Short mmCIF file of C-alpha atoms in Angstrom, two decimals:
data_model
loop_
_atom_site.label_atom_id
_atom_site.label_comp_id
_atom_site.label_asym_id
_atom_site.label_seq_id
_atom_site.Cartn_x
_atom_site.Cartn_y
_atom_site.Cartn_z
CA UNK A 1 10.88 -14.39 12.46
CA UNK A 2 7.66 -15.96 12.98
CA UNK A 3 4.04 -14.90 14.04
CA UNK A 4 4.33 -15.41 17.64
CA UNK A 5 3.35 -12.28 18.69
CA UNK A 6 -0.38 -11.84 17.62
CA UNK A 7 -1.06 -15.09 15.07
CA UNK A 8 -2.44 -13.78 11.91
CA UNK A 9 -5.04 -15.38 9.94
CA UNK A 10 -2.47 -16.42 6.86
CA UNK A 11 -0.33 -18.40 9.76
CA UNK A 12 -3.66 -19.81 11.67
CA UNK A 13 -5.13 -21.44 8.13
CA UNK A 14 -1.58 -22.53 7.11
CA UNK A 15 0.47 -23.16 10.02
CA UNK A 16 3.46 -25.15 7.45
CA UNK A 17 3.73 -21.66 6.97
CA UNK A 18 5.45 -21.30 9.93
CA UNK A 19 8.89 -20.57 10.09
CA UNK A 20 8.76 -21.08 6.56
CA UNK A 21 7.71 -17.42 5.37
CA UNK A 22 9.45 -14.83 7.75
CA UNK A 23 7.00 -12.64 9.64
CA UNK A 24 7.35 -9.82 12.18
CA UNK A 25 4.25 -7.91 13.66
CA UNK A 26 4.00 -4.04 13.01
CA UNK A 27 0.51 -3.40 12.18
CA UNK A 28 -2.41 -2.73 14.66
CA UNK A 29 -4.81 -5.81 12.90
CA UNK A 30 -7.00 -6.97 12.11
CA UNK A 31 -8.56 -3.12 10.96
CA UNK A 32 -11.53 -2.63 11.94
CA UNK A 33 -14.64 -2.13 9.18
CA UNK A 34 -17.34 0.27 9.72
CA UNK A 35 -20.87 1.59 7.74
CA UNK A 36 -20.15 4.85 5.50
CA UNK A 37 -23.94 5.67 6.28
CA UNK A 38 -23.64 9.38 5.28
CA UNK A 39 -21.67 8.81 2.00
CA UNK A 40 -24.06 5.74 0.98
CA UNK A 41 -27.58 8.42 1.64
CA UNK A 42 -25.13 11.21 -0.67
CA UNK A 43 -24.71 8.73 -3.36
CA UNK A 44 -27.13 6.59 -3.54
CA UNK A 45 -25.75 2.91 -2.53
CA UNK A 46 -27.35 1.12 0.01
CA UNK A 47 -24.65 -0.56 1.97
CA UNK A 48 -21.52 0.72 2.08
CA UNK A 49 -18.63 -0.10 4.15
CA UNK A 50 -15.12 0.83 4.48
CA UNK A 51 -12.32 -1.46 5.65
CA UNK A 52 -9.60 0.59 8.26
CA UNK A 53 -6.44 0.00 6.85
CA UNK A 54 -5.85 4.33 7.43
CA UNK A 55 -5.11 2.82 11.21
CA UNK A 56 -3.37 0.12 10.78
CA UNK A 57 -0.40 0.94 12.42
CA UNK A 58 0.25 2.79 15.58
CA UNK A 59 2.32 5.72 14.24
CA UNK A 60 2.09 5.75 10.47
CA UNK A 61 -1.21 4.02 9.18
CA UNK A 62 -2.35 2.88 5.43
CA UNK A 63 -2.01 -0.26 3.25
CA UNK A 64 2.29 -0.79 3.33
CA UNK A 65 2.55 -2.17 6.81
CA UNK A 66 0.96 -5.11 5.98
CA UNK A 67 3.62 -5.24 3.28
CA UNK A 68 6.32 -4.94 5.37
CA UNK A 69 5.63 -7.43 8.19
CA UNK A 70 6.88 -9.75 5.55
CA UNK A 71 9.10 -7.79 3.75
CA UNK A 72 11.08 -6.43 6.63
CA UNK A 73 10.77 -9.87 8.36
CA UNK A 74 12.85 -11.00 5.18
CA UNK A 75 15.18 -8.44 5.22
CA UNK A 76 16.39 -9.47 9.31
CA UNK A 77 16.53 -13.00 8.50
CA UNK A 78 19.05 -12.63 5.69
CA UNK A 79 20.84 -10.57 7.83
CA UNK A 80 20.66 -7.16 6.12
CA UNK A 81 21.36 -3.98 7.91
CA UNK A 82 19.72 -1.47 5.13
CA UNK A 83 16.87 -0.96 3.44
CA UNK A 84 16.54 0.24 -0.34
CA UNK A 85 13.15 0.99 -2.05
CA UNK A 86 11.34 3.69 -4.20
CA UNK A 87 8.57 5.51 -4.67
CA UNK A 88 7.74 9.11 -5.46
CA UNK A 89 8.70 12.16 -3.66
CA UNK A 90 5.60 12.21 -1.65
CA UNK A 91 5.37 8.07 -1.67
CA UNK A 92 3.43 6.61 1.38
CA UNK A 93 5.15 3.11 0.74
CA UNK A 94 8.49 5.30 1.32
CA UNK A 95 8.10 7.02 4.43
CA UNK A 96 6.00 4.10 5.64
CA UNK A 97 8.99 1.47 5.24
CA UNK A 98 11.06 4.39 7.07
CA UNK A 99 8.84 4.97 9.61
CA UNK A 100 9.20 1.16 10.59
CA UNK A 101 12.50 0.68 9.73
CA UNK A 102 13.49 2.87 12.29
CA UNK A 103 11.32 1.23 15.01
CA UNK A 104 13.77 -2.13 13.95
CA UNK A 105 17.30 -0.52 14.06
CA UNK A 106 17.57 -0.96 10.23
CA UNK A 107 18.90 2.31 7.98
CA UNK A 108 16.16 3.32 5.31
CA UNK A 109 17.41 4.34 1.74
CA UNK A 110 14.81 5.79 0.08
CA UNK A 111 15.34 6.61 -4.13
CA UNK A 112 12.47 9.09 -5.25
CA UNK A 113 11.46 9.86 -8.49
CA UNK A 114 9.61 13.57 -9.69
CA UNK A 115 6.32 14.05 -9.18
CA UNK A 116 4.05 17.40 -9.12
CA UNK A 117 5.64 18.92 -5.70
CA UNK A 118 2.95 19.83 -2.99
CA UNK A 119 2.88 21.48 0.84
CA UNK A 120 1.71 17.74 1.40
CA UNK A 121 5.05 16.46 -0.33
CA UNK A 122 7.15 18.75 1.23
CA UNK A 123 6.05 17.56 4.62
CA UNK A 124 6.57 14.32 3.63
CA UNK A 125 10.31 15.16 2.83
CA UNK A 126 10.57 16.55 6.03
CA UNK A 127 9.32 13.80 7.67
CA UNK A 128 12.08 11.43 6.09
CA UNK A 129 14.62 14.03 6.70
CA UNK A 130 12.87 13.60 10.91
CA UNK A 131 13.61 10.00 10.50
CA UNK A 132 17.20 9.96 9.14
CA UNK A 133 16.07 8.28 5.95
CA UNK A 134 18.98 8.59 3.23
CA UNK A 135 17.29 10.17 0.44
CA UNK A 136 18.25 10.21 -3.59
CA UNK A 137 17.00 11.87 -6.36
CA UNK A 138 16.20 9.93 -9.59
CA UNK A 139 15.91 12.62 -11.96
CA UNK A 140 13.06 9.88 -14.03
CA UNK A 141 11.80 6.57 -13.20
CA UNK A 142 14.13 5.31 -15.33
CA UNK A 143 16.91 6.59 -13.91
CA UNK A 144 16.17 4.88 -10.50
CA UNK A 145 17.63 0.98 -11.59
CA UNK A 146 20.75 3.13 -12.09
CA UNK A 147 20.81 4.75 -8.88
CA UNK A 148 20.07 1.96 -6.92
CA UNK A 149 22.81 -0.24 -8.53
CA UNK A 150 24.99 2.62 -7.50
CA UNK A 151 24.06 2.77 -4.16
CA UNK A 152 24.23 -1.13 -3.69
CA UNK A 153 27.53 -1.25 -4.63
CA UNK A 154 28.71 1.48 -2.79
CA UNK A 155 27.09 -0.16 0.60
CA UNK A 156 27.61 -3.74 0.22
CA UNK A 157 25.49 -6.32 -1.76
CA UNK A 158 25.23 -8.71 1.48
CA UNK A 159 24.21 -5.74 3.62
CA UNK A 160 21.14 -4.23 1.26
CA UNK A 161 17.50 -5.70 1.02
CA UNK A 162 15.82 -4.07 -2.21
CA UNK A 163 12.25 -3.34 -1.34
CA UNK A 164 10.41 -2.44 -5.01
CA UNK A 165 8.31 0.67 -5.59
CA UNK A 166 4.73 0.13 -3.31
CA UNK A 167 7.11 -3.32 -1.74
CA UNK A 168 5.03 -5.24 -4.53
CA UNK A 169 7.64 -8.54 -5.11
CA UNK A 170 5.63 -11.43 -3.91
CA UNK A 171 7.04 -11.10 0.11
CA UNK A 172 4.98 -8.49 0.09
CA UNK A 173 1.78 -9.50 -1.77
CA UNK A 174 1.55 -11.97 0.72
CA UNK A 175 0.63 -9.35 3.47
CA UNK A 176 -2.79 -9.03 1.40
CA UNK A 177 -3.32 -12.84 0.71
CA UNK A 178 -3.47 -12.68 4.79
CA UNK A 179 -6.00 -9.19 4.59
CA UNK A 180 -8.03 -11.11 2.54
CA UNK A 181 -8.14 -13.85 5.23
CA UNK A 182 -8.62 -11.25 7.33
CA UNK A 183 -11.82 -9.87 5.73
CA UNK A 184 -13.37 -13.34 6.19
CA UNK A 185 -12.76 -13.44 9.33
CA UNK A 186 -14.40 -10.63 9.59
CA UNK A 187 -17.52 -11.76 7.84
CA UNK A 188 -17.87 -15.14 9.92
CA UNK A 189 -17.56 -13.21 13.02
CA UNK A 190 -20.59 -11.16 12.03
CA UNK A 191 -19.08 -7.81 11.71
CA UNK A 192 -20.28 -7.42 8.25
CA UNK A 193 -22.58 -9.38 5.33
CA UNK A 194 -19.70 -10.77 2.64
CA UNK A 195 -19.63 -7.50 0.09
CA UNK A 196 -19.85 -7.78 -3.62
CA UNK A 197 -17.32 -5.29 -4.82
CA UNK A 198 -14.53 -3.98 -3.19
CA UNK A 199 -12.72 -1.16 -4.53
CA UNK A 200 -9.11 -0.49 -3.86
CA UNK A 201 -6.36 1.79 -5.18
CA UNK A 202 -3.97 0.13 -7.99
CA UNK A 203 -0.56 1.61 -7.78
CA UNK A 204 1.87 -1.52 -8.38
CA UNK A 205 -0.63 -3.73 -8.01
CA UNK A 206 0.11 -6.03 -4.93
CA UNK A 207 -2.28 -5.16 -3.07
CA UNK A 208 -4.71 -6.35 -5.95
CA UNK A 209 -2.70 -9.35 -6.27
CA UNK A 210 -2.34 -10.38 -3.11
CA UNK A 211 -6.20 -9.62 -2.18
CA UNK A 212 -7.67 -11.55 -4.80
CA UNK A 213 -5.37 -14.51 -3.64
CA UNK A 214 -6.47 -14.25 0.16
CA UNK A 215 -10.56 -14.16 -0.73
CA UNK A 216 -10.30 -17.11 -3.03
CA UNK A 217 -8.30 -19.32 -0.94
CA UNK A 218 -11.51 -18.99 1.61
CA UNK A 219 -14.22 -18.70 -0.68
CA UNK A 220 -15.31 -15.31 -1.06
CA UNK A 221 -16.86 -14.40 -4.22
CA UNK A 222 -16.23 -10.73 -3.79
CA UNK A 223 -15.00 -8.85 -7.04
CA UNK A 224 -11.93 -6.00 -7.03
CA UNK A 225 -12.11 -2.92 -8.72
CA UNK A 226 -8.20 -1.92 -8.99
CA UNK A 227 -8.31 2.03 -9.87
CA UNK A 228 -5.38 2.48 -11.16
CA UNK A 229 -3.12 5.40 -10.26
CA UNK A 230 -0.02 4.79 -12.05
CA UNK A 231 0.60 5.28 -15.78
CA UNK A 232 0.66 2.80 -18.23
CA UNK A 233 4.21 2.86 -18.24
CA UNK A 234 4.50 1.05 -15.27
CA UNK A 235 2.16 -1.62 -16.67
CA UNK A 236 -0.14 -2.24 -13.42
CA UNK A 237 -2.27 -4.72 -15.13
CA UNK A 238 0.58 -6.93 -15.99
CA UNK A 239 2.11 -6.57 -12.64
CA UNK A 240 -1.49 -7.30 -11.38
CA UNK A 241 -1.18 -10.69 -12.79
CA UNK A 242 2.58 -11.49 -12.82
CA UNK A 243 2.35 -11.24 -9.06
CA UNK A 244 -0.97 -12.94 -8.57
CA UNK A 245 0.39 -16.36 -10.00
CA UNK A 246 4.15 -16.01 -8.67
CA UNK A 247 2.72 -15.07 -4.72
CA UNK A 248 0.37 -18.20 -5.09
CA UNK A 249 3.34 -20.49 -6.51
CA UNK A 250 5.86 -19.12 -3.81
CA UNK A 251 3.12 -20.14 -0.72
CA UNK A 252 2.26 -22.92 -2.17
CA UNK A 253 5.80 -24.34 -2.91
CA UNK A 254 5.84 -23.66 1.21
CA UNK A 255 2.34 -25.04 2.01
CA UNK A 256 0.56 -27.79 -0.41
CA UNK A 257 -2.35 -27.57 1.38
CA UNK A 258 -2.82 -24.15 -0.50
CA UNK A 259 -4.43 -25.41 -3.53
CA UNK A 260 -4.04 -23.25 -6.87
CA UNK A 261 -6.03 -25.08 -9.23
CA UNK A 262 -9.44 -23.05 -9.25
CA UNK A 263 -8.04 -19.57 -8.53
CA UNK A 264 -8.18 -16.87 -11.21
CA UNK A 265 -6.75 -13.01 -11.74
CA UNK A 266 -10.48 -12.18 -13.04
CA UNK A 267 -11.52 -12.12 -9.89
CA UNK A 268 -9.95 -8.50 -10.83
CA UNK A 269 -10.50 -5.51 -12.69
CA UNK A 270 -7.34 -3.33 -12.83
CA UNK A 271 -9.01 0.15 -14.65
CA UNK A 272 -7.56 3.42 -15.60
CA UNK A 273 -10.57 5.17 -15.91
CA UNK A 274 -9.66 7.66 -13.01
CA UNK A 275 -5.81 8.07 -13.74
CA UNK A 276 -6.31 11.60 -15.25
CA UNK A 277 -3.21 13.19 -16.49
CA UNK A 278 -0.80 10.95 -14.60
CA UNK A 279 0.32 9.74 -10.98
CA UNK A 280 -0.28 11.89 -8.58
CA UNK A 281 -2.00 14.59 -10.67
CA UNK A 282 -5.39 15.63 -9.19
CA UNK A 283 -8.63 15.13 -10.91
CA UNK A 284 -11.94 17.01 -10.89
CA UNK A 285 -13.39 14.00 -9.91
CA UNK A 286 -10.90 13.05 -7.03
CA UNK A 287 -11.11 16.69 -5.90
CA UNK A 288 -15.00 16.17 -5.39
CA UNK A 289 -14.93 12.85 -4.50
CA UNK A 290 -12.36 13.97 -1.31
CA UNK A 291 -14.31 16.64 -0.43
CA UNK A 292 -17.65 14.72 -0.27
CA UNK A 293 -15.90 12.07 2.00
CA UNK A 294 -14.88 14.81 4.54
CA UNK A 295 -18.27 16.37 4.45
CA UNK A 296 -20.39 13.25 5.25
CA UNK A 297 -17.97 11.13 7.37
CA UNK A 298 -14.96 13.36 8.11
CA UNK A 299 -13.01 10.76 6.30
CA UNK A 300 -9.41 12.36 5.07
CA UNK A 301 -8.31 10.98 1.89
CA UNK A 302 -5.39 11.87 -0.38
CA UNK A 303 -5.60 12.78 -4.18
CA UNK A 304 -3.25 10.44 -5.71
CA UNK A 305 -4.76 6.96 -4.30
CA UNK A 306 -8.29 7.05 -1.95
CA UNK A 307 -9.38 10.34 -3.93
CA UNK A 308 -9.38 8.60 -7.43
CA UNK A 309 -10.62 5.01 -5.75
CA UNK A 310 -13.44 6.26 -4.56
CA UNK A 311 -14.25 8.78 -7.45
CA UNK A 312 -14.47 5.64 -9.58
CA UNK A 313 -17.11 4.20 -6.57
CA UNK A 314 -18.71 7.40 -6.97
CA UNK A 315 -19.07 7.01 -10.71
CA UNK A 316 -20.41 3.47 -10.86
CA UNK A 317 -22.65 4.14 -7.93
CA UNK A 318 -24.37 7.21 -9.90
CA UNK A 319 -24.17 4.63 -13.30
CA UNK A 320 -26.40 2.48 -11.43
CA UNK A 321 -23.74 -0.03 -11.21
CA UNK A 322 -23.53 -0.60 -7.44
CA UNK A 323 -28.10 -0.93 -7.15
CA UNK A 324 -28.63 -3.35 -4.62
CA UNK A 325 -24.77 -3.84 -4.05
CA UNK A 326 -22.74 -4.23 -0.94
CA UNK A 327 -19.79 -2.48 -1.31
CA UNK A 328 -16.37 -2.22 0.50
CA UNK A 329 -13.97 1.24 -0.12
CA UNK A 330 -10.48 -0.28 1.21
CA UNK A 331 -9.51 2.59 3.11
CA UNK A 332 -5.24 2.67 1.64
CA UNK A 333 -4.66 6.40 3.43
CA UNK A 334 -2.82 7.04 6.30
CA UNK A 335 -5.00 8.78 8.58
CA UNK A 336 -2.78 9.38 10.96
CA UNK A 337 -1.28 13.27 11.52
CA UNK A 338 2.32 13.57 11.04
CA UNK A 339 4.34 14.78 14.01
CA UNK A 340 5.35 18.43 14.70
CA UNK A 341 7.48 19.54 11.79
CA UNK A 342 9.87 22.27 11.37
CA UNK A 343 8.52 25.44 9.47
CA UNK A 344 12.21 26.33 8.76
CA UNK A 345 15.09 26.46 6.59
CA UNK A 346 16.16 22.80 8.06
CA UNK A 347 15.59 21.72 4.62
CA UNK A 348 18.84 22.85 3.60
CA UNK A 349 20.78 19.81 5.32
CA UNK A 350 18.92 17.52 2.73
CA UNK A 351 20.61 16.27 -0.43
CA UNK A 352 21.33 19.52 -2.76
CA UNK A 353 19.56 17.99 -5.04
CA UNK A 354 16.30 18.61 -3.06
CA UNK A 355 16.78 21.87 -2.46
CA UNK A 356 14.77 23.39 -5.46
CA UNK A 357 11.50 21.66 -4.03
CA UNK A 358 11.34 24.11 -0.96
CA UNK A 359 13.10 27.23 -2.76
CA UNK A 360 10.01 27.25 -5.57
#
């Protein structure tokens, strides 16, 4: 695979890429950004911007599918036929890798793990169920290694690509070394003034990673506040900088012209100020924070990632923090609306084991 359809920045920069680092196209980009007047008046910064990643795609938007134009790319040139990843019950990065694995012919395999069950989850199940996606219940996160080493060995090792909760391995990363190449492009075009901060959501962390790559390696001195939205257990700061310094190593063994030496994770701020009680667990702050972004720019968010981002915005903005500031809110959600659904007992033909979700 290569990026012959619509060249994207990472590719026009570092063309040995080529060929080297498989690529297929799948995401409406570059996304667009675009002045949060309303929200800036409300809170009191005076230039803020969002970037559009809730469109990115033309049937399922947010942050993955710039994940999976390399991951999926991967995946076809080694040949594989299935798809394994993770993610929670209501996991974007799940139904996302679905969504476009069915627009490629490949089968989806989709291990969940618990989290607080919602109307929003249960559509989301639905959705999968829609799609055909094989779905398995890990009873805990750590129960999902198991379950997947099950499953590979029941389908075949050669026929399996593992895709890791949020796709964050460094194939993936790499999709946000090129947004960050993206951004600049942005900026040089005129379309916006380079921003100080940006804040994004921190589940995994390679978005972070791969960001804070993509705006050094063109000399943008904007800063990252990672929110993180996943508990410590998961260990999203080390993540954070395990994949920062193994994505640079991996496109630089590809490219030498990608030059390492004055690059460095502090760029970054992965903080848990906003995780609350745990992944996907609402907070006050989230709550309010959602609701003020529908009122002044009818922006729809979600409660487990763009809630809690921009509640921390929201927080240093009202600190004082952001005075004088030009700040970007990297827009993660999917904004698009799901397709008709079933209101129905059609749940029933999913895996027993999901039964109790819909019954309670």
């Amino acid at each position: 695979m290569s990026s012959k359809q619509t060249p994207r920045p990472l590719f026009e920069h570092y063309p040995q890429l080529t060929g080297k680092l498989p690529f297929i196209e799948l995401g409406n980009l570059p996304t667009p950004v675009e002045p949060l007047t309303g929200l800036a008046e409300e809170i009191g910064v005076k230039d803020l911007w969002t970037k559009r990643d809730d469109i990115s795609a033309p049937v399922y938007g947010g942050n993955k599918v710039r994940k999976l134009e390399f991951l999926l790319a991967d995946a076809l040139e080694r040949g594989c036929t299935t798809i394994l990843t993770f993610g929670g019950l209501g996991s974007n990065h799940a139904l996302a890798t679905s969504v476009n694995c069915q627009r490629l012919g490949l089968q989806c395999v989709a291990i969940l793990t618990p989290e607080p069950v919602t109307t929003a989850v249960r559509h989301t199940l639905r959705y999968h169920q829609r799609l055909g996606t094989r779905l398995e219940l890990a009873r805990r996160y750590t129960d999902a290694r198991g379950t997947a080493d099950r499953l590979i060995a029941e389908i075949g090792s050669t026929k399996v690509y593992e895709v890791p909760f949020g796709g964050s391995s460094w194939v993936g990363a790499t999709g946000f070394v090129n947004a960050g190449l993206e951004l600049a492009e942005q900026v040089a075009a005129g379309e916006m003034a380079v921003p100080d901060t940006a804040y994004l959501g921190c589940g995994t962390a390679g978005s972070a990673a791969g960001l804070a790559l993509g705006l050094q390696l063109v000399g943008l001195t904007t800063r990252i506040e990672a929110i993180q939205v996943t508990p410590e257990s998961v260990q999203p700061a080390r993540l954070y900088e395990q994949l920062f310094v193994e994505t640079g190593q991996q496109l630089h063994a590809r490219d030498h012209t990608i030059r390492l030496e004055n690059l460095t994770t502090t760029i970054a701020n992965v903080r848990k100020d906003q995780l609350g009680e745990g992944y996907a667990i609402p907070t006050q702050a989230a709550i309010e924070a959602a609701q003020l972004m529908q009122q002044s720019e009818g922006m729809p968010s979600s409660l487990t990632y763009t809630g809690k981002t921009m509640a921390a915005l929201i927080a240093d903005a009202r600190a004082g923090h952001l005075a004088g500031k030009r700040i970007l809110f990297w827009n993660t959600f999917n904004s698009h609306p799901y397709p008709d659904l079933p209101d129905d007992d059609s749940w029933r033909k999913l895996p027993k084991e999901f039964h109790a979700l819909f019954e309670n």
